[in-house]
C-alpha cells in the first residue's frame, strides 16, 4: 500500500521526477525545432527527417513496458539508472552522427533509454503516496514535464542558432545531473522473477508495425509492406504469447483489465496531439521564414501554463475521478487540433500558439489521470508492468501523432493531417463511454 509522506516530500520528489521527465521529453521537443536544418544538412526531405521523432517516440513507447516489468522484478533504482545511461549515450551519439542513418539509430537508442523515465516516475509516486497527495504529485510531475518540454523548442532554437543542430541533440545529457538527487527516493526491492524477453520483443515489433503503416505515405511501399508484415505476424504471435505465458511480459491480469486497456487507449490521443504539434508548428513556421528560436519563443506561454495545470489537474482527478479527467483531456485535445489545423492552413502563428496552449492543458491533465486510473485498477505486484503497458499505449499514440504529420503532411498538407488526427480523441472517448456512466469513486 502507498504510504503518505509529507507534502514537502511529495512536492520535491514529484518536481524532480517531472524535471527528469521533461528532459527526456526534450529529446522530441528540442529536436523537432531542428528538423528543417537536419534535413538540409544530411540531405533528406522534411517528411523523412520526422523519422528522428517518430522512431524516437516509438522506442520510447515499446521499451517503456520493459522498464515497468523490470521494476516489478528488481525495484526502480537499477532500471532507472540503465535508462538514463542509455538516454545520455544515445544523445551523445546523435550529436556526433555523420549520416542520417546513424542519427536515426542513435535516436532510437536514446528513446529506448528515455522510456525508463515516464513509467518509473509514475511508479515512484504511485508507490510512495496515496489519496489527494498522490493526485497533486502526479499533477506536478505532468506539469513540470510539460513545462520543460515546452521550453525545449526555445532552448533548441537558441542552441541551433549559436552552435548548430548537433548541440540540440545533446540536451538530454542533462538528465545525469538529476538522477543523484532522486536516488534516495527510489526503491531497490522487487519480486526477483524473470523477465519475458520474447514477449517484450513481440510487443515491440507489433507497435513498430503501427507506426510504419501510419508514416508510409511519405516513405513509400516498402515501409508500408514492412509495417503490414509486422502487424500480420506480430499481432497473433503476441496474443499467443500472452495465452501461453499468462504471467509473462504482458500479464493476463493486466491485458484483461478493462480499465487499464480503455484508459490507456482513450488517453493515447493526448500525446498524439502533443507530438503532432511539436512537428507541425516548427515545420509550418520555419517554412514561412521564421527562425527556430522565434518558434521556441512562441511556445514559452505553454511552458508557463504547464506549471499551473497541476493545480487544477490534481483536484479534478480526485473529485471527478480519473476516467472523467481523461474524457476532459480528450475533448481539449480535439479542440486544440482543430484550431491548429486552421492555423497551419492559414499560416497563423496565433492560432498555432493557441493550439499548443490547449494541448498542454490536455497533456497536463490526461497523463496523470491515466496513471491514476491504471494504478487504482491493479494489484501492487503488477502495478509497474500495468503502468508500463498503459504508458506503452500512451506513447505509441505520440509516435502515431508525429507519424501522421510526417506521413500525410507532404501528400495532403500539414493542416489537413492535423484535421485527420482530430478524430482520434473522439474515438478514444468512445472507448470509455461505459466507464463514464459509472459513479465516480473518490479516494
XYZ file of C-alpha atoms in Angstrom:
443
model
C 0.000 0.000 0.000
C 1.224 3.537 -0.692
C 2.448 5.482 2.298
C 1.508 9.112 2.840
C 4.758 11.056 3.046
C 4.827 14.735 3.903
C 3.561 17.200 1.332
C 7.030 18.799 1.231
C 8.496 15.435 0.277
C 5.861 14.823 -2.380
C 6.461 18.253 -3.891
C 10.232 17.785 -4.065
C 10.124 14.240 -5.435
C 7.399 14.937 -7.984
C 9.086 18.089 -9.303
C 12.434 16.308 -9.636
C 10.773 13.435 -11.477
C 8.961 15.966 -13.655
C 12.287 17.651 -14.422
C 13.787 14.313 -15.471
C 10.637 13.511 -17.472
C 10.861 16.908 -19.148
C 14.497 16.407 -20.089
C 13.538 13.082 -21.658
C 10.695 14.864 -23.461
C 13.155 17.457 -24.678
C 14.544 14.672 -26.822
C 11.495 15.293 -29.001
C 10.530 18.918 -28.406
C 14.001 20.397 -28.887
C 14.815 18.030 -31.749
C 11.589 18.952 -33.577
C 12.740 22.530 -33.891
C 15.915 21.337 -35.616
C 14.219 19.129 -38.240
C 14.460 21.615 -41.136
C 18.208 22.086 -40.620
C 18.800 18.354 -40.078
C 17.032 17.634 -43.355
C 19.099 20.117 -45.337
C 22.374 19.213 -43.619
C 22.004 15.445 -44.056
C 20.279 15.691 -47.451
C 16.866 14.201 -46.625
C 13.326 15.533 -47.148
C 11.237 17.120 -44.391
C 8.981 14.062 -44.234
C 11.959 11.731 -43.924
C 13.511 13.914 -41.209
C 10.476 13.312 -39.000
C 11.642 9.710 -38.606
C 14.039 11.075 -35.976
C 10.944 11.976 -33.928
C 8.674 9.059 -34.848
C 11.255 6.327 -34.215
C 12.458 8.033 -31.036
C 8.887 8.063 -29.773
C 8.313 4.509 -30.960
C 11.292 3.237 -28.968
C 10.099 5.359 -26.063
C 6.797 3.519 -26.292
C 7.799 -0.079 -26.944
C 10.504 -0.243 -24.271
C 8.559 1.557 -21.570
C 6.701 -1.614 -20.559
C 10.057 -3.426 -20.316
C 11.141 -0.973 -17.634
C 7.787 -1.308 -15.890
C 8.146 -5.088 -15.693
C 11.834 -4.785 -14.810
C 10.965 -2.519 -11.863
C 8.445 -5.085 -10.593
C 11.247 -7.657 -10.560
C 14.257 -5.737 -9.209
C 12.957 -2.390 -7.915
C 13.253 1.047 -9.508
C 16.883 2.061 -8.957
C 18.644 -0.229 -11.435
C 16.134 0.184 -14.320
C 16.173 3.973 -13.986
C 19.979 4.058 -13.896
C 20.139 1.870 -17.009
C 17.560 4.008 -18.788
C 19.165 7.378 -18.068
C 22.571 5.969 -19.072
C 21.204 4.765 -22.427
C 19.409 8.084 -22.966
C 22.581 10.111 -22.466
C 24.684 7.720 -24.570
C 22.169 7.975 -27.414
C 22.172 11.773 -27.126
C 25.963 11.924 -27.424
C 25.966 9.561 -30.420
C 23.193 11.570 -32.106
C 25.185 14.772 -31.650
C 28.148 13.169 -33.402
C 26.194 11.289 -36.123
C 27.890 11.623 -39.546
C 24.894 10.340 -41.553
C 21.114 10.367 -41.295
C 21.036 6.588 -40.824
C 23.449 6.853 -37.890
C 21.369 9.671 -36.424
C 18.207 7.557 -36.587
C 19.915 4.619 -34.838
C 21.288 6.913 -32.127
C 17.863 8.451 -31.631
C 16.351 5.000 -31.256
C 18.906 4.169 -28.553
C 18.137 7.480 -26.880
C 14.417 6.734 -26.956
C 14.979 3.243 -25.544
C 16.732 4.827 -22.572
C 14.314 7.721 -22.108
C 11.460 5.192 -21.858
C 12.525 4.418 -18.289
C 11.552 7.876 -17.088
C 7.749 8.116 -17.604
C 6.946 4.610 -16.370
C 9.265 4.567 -13.388
C 8.491 8.163 -12.484
C 4.795 7.496 -12.030
C 5.582 4.154 -10.354
C 7.586 6.032 -7.708
C 4.691 8.390 -6.991
C 2.014 5.691 -7.041
C 4.043 3.532 -4.674
C 5.067 6.355 -2.349
C 1.862 8.395 -1.949
C -1.902 7.924 -1.915
C -5.136 9.913 -1.955
C -5.094 13.651 -2.629
C -1.324 13.855 -2.080
C -0.786 11.371 -4.910
C -3.113 13.302 -7.216
C -1.224 16.541 -6.592
C 2.127 14.782 -7.027
C 1.092 13.255 -10.363
C -0.192 16.639 -11.490
C 3.077 18.342 -10.546
C 5.065 15.681 -12.414
C 3.000 16.168 -15.585
C 3.077 19.951 -15.260
C 6.836 20.173 -14.777
C 7.409 17.679 -17.593
C 5.200 19.636 -19.976
C 6.811 22.939 -18.978
C 10.347 21.672 -19.620
C 9.243 20.072 -22.887
C 7.591 23.329 -23.993
C 10.827 25.185 -23.283
C 12.635 22.626 -25.450
C 11.860 24.408 -28.750
C 13.148 27.741 -27.401
C 16.306 26.230 -25.940
C 16.737 24.106 -29.052
C 16.263 27.136 -31.302
C 18.804 29.216 -29.367
C 21.334 26.377 -29.357
C 20.797 25.710 -33.048
C 21.346 29.375 -33.826
C 24.546 29.503 -31.761
C 26.057 26.018 -32.057
C 24.087 24.093 -34.693
C 21.626 21.200 -34.504
C 24.162 18.766 -33.040
C 24.198 20.684 -29.758
C 20.402 20.327 -29.655
C 20.718 16.544 -29.903
C 22.946 16.513 -26.794
C 20.479 18.295 -24.467
C 19.108 15.139 -22.710
C 22.588 14.547 -21.241
C 21.481 16.962 -18.501
C 19.374 14.124 -17.074
C 22.520 12.719 -15.452
C 22.537 15.702 -13.092
C 19.039 14.957 -11.762
C 19.428 11.239 -11.018
C 21.750 11.544 -7.960
C 19.321 13.903 -6.231
C 16.439 11.452 -6.791
C 18.377 8.364 -5.735
C 17.211 8.214 -2.056
C 13.534 8.155 -3.128
C 13.987 5.125 -5.413
C 13.193 1.618 -4.188
C 15.501 -1.379 -4.537
C 13.014 -4.141 -3.731
C 11.436 -6.382 -6.376
C 9.903 -9.813 -6.742
C 13.067 -11.407 -8.167
C 11.132 -13.074 -11.005
C 12.452 -13.391 -14.571
C 11.766 -11.040 -17.492
C 9.894 -12.405 -20.537
C 12.171 -11.057 -23.288
C 10.349 -12.814 -26.128
C 7.060 -11.265 -25.059
C 8.725 -7.836 -24.959
C 10.109 -8.274 -28.481
C 6.752 -9.344 -29.894
C 5.055 -6.281 -28.432
C 7.824 -4.060 -29.812
C 7.507 -5.484 -33.344
C 3.721 -5.113 -33.346
C 3.845 -1.497 -32.150
C 6.525 -0.748 -34.760
C 4.177 -2.054 -37.437
C 1.545 0.522 -36.468
C 3.971 3.429 -36.791
C 5.453 2.219 -40.089
C 1.994 1.923 -41.654
C 0.986 5.406 -40.489
C 4.135 7.096 -41.798
C 4.308 5.119 -45.056
C 2.594 7.786 -47.260
C 5.809 9.850 -47.141
C 8.221 6.918 -47.430
C 6.772 4.521 -49.988
C 5.526 0.992 -50.488
C 8.479 -0.802 -48.861
C 7.813 0.846 -45.492
C 4.087 0.135 -45.820
C 4.760 -3.523 -46.624
C 7.161 -3.837 -43.680
C 4.588 -2.326 -41.328
C 1.791 -4.583 -42.541
C 4.066 -7.625 -42.236
C 4.965 -6.744 -38.651
C 1.284 -6.294 -37.782
C 0.164 -9.502 -39.507
C 2.863 -11.585 -37.840
C 3.217 -9.706 -34.562
C -0.424 -9.428 -33.502
C -1.320 -13.155 -33.425
C 2.120 -14.040 -32.048
C 1.659 -11.563 -29.189
C -1.799 -12.948 -28.417
C -0.446 -16.498 -28.426
C 2.412 -15.481 -26.125
C 0.054 -13.918 -23.602
C -2.058 -17.073 -23.544
C 0.984 -19.298 -23.179
C 2.683 -17.109 -20.547
C -0.157 -15.536 -18.528
C 2.399 -14.144 -16.064
C 4.909 -13.064 -18.695
C 5.731 -9.655 -20.159
C 2.043 -8.844 -20.671
C 0.352 -10.441 -17.650
C -3.104 -11.786 -18.428
C -4.466 -9.978 -15.370
C -3.370 -6.649 -16.912
C -4.428 -7.373 -20.507
C -7.888 -8.470 -19.377
C -8.313 -5.485 -17.087
C -10.788 -3.318 -18.967
C -9.964 -0.183 -17.003
C -6.259 -0.419 -17.860
C -6.847 -1.013 -21.561
C -9.644 1.519 -22.048
C -7.899 4.237 -20.033
C -4.676 3.824 -21.997
C -6.400 3.781 -25.402
C -8.508 6.837 -24.612
C -5.574 8.781 -23.183
C -3.302 7.927 -26.151
C -4.963 10.682 -28.174
C -3.350 13.275 -25.893
C 0.321 12.524 -26.733
C -0.727 12.018 -30.363
C -1.895 15.631 -30.380
C 1.175 16.802 -28.461
C 3.781 15.190 -30.722
C 1.847 16.127 -33.854
C 2.036 19.807 -32.935
C 5.703 19.509 -31.939
C 6.404 18.517 -35.543
C 3.768 20.647 -37.270
C 4.313 24.054 -35.674
C 8.059 24.389 -36.395
C 7.602 22.823 -39.821
C 4.946 25.331 -40.890
C 6.525 28.464 -39.433
C 10.158 27.773 -40.387
C 8.996 27.054 -43.944
C 7.477 30.549 -43.976
C 10.551 32.424 -42.812
C 10.541 32.058 -39.021
C 13.803 31.364 -37.228
C 13.785 28.313 -34.913
C 14.343 30.449 -31.820
C 11.314 32.572 -32.763
C 9.177 29.421 -32.916
C 10.514 28.472 -29.492
C 9.594 31.894 -28.156
C 6.034 31.414 -29.410
C 5.756 28.293 -27.235
C 7.041 29.865 -23.994
C 3.497 30.691 -22.741
C 2.754 26.962 -22.945
C 5.631 26.285 -20.556
C 4.219 28.795 -18.072
C 0.733 27.318 -18.418
C 2.088 23.812 -17.835
C 3.246 24.840 -14.368
C -0.269 25.990 -13.475
C -2.200 22.996 -14.827
C -1.346 20.679 -11.867
C -3.262 22.973 -9.506
C -6.378 22.085 -11.462
C -5.489 18.564 -12.592
C -4.864 17.068 -9.143
C -8.140 18.238 -7.562
C -10.122 17.372 -10.722
C -8.754 13.818 -10.789
C -9.556 13.425 -7.089
C -13.061 14.892 -7.246
C -14.361 13.779 -10.650
C -12.364 10.573 -10.981
C -9.549 9.666 -13.397
C -11.835 8.459 -16.217
C -13.771 11.713 -16.400
C -10.494 13.636 -16.318
C -9.284 11.583 -19.301
C -12.507 12.484 -21.133
C -11.950 16.188 -20.487
C -8.354 15.911 -21.717
C -9.517 14.188 -24.911
C -12.071 16.887 -25.616
C -9.485 19.625 -25.132
C -7.070 17.769 -27.446
C -9.660 17.662 -30.230
C -10.293 21.401 -29.958
C -6.528 22.026 -29.957
C -6.021 20.031 -33.156
C -8.913 21.735 -34.967
C -7.572 25.194 -34.092
C -4.024 24.212 -35.030
C -5.305 22.753 -38.306
C -6.771 26.117 -39.244
C -3.582 27.822 -38.072
C -1.399 25.558 -40.214
C -3.588 26.038 -43.290
C -3.648 29.849 -42.962
C -0.099 30.087 -41.520
C -1.454 31.857 -38.450
C 1.072 31.877 -35.609
C -1.519 32.987 -33.002
C -3.798 30.047 -33.840
C -0.894 27.619 -33.752
C 0.143 29.052 -30.387
C -3.387 28.623 -29.022
C -3.409 25.035 -30.249
C -0.201 24.309 -28.340
C -1.595 26.015 -25.217
C -4.671 23.794 -25.295
C -2.754 20.584 -25.937
C -0.509 21.492 -22.988
C -3.599 21.547 -20.800
C -4.719 18.212 -22.247
C -1.354 16.591 -21.580
C -1.076 18.011 -18.062
C -4.456 16.502 -17.226
C -4.565 13.347 -19.342
C -1.235 11.783 -18.344
C -1.733 11.860 -14.548
C -5.389 10.851 -14.961
C -4.390 7.768 -16.932
C -1.725 6.729 -14.421
C -4.125 7.194 -11.519
C -6.818 5.115 -13.253
C -4.383 2.290 -14.002
C -2.735 2.293 -10.580
C -6.118 2.036 -8.871
C -7.247 -0.830 -11.109
C -4.453 -3.371 -10.448
C -2.726 -5.109 -7.557
C 0.582 -3.767 -6.286
C 2.616 -6.739 -7.559
C 1.795 -5.921 -11.200
C 1.455 -2.152 -10.857
C 4.802 -1.489 -12.521
C 4.042 -3.557 -15.612
C 0.453 -2.265 -15.752
C 1.745 1.308 -15.782
C 4.337 0.250 -18.343
C 1.737 -1.278 -20.648
C -0.531 1.739 -20.268
C 2.371 4.101 -20.931
C 3.335 1.986 -23.954
C -0.108 2.552 -25.471
C 0.003 6.203 -24.387
C 3.340 6.834 -26.093
C 2.527 4.796 -29.197
C -0.160 7.444 -29.555
C 2.614 10.049 -29.552
C 4.525 8.165 -32.219
C 1.368 7.912 -34.324
C 0.795 11.653 -33.946
C 4.212 12.619 -35.301
C 3.957 9.899 -37.969
C 0.603 11.238 -39.205
C 2.084 14.708 -39.704
C 5.249 13.279 -41.263
C 3.376 10.791 -43.441
C 0.384 12.870 -44.539
C 1.901 16.354 -44.290
C 3.512 16.192 -47.727
C 0.667 14.500 -49.690
C -2.278 16.465 -48.236
C -0.716 19.309 -46.253
C 0.066 19.752 -42.553
C -3.275 21.446 -41.833
C -5.308 18.568 -43.218
C -3.130 15.998 -41.464
C -3.950 17.701 -38.154
C -7.641 17.709 -39.089
C -7.496 13.948 -39.694
C -5.808 13.446 -36.338
C -8.523 15.468 -34.585
C -10.815 12.458 -34.902
C -8.538 10.331 -32.698
C -9.543 11.872 -29.327
C -13.209 11.366 -30.233
C -12.555 7.686 -30.945
C -10.764 7.488 -27.603
C -13.782 8.922 -25.812
C -15.935 6.208 -27.352
C -13.822 3.531 -25.639
C -14.564 4.867 -22.151
C -18.253 5.678 -22.616
C -19.350 2.794 -20.371
C -16.987 3.839 -17.571
C -18.155 7.448 -17.786
C -21.664 6.292 -16.912
C -20.490 4.832 -13.614
C -20.491 6.991 -10.474
C -17.080 8.451 -9.646
C -15.313 6.595 -6.829
C -13.419 9.116 -4.732
C -10.201 8.348 -2.876
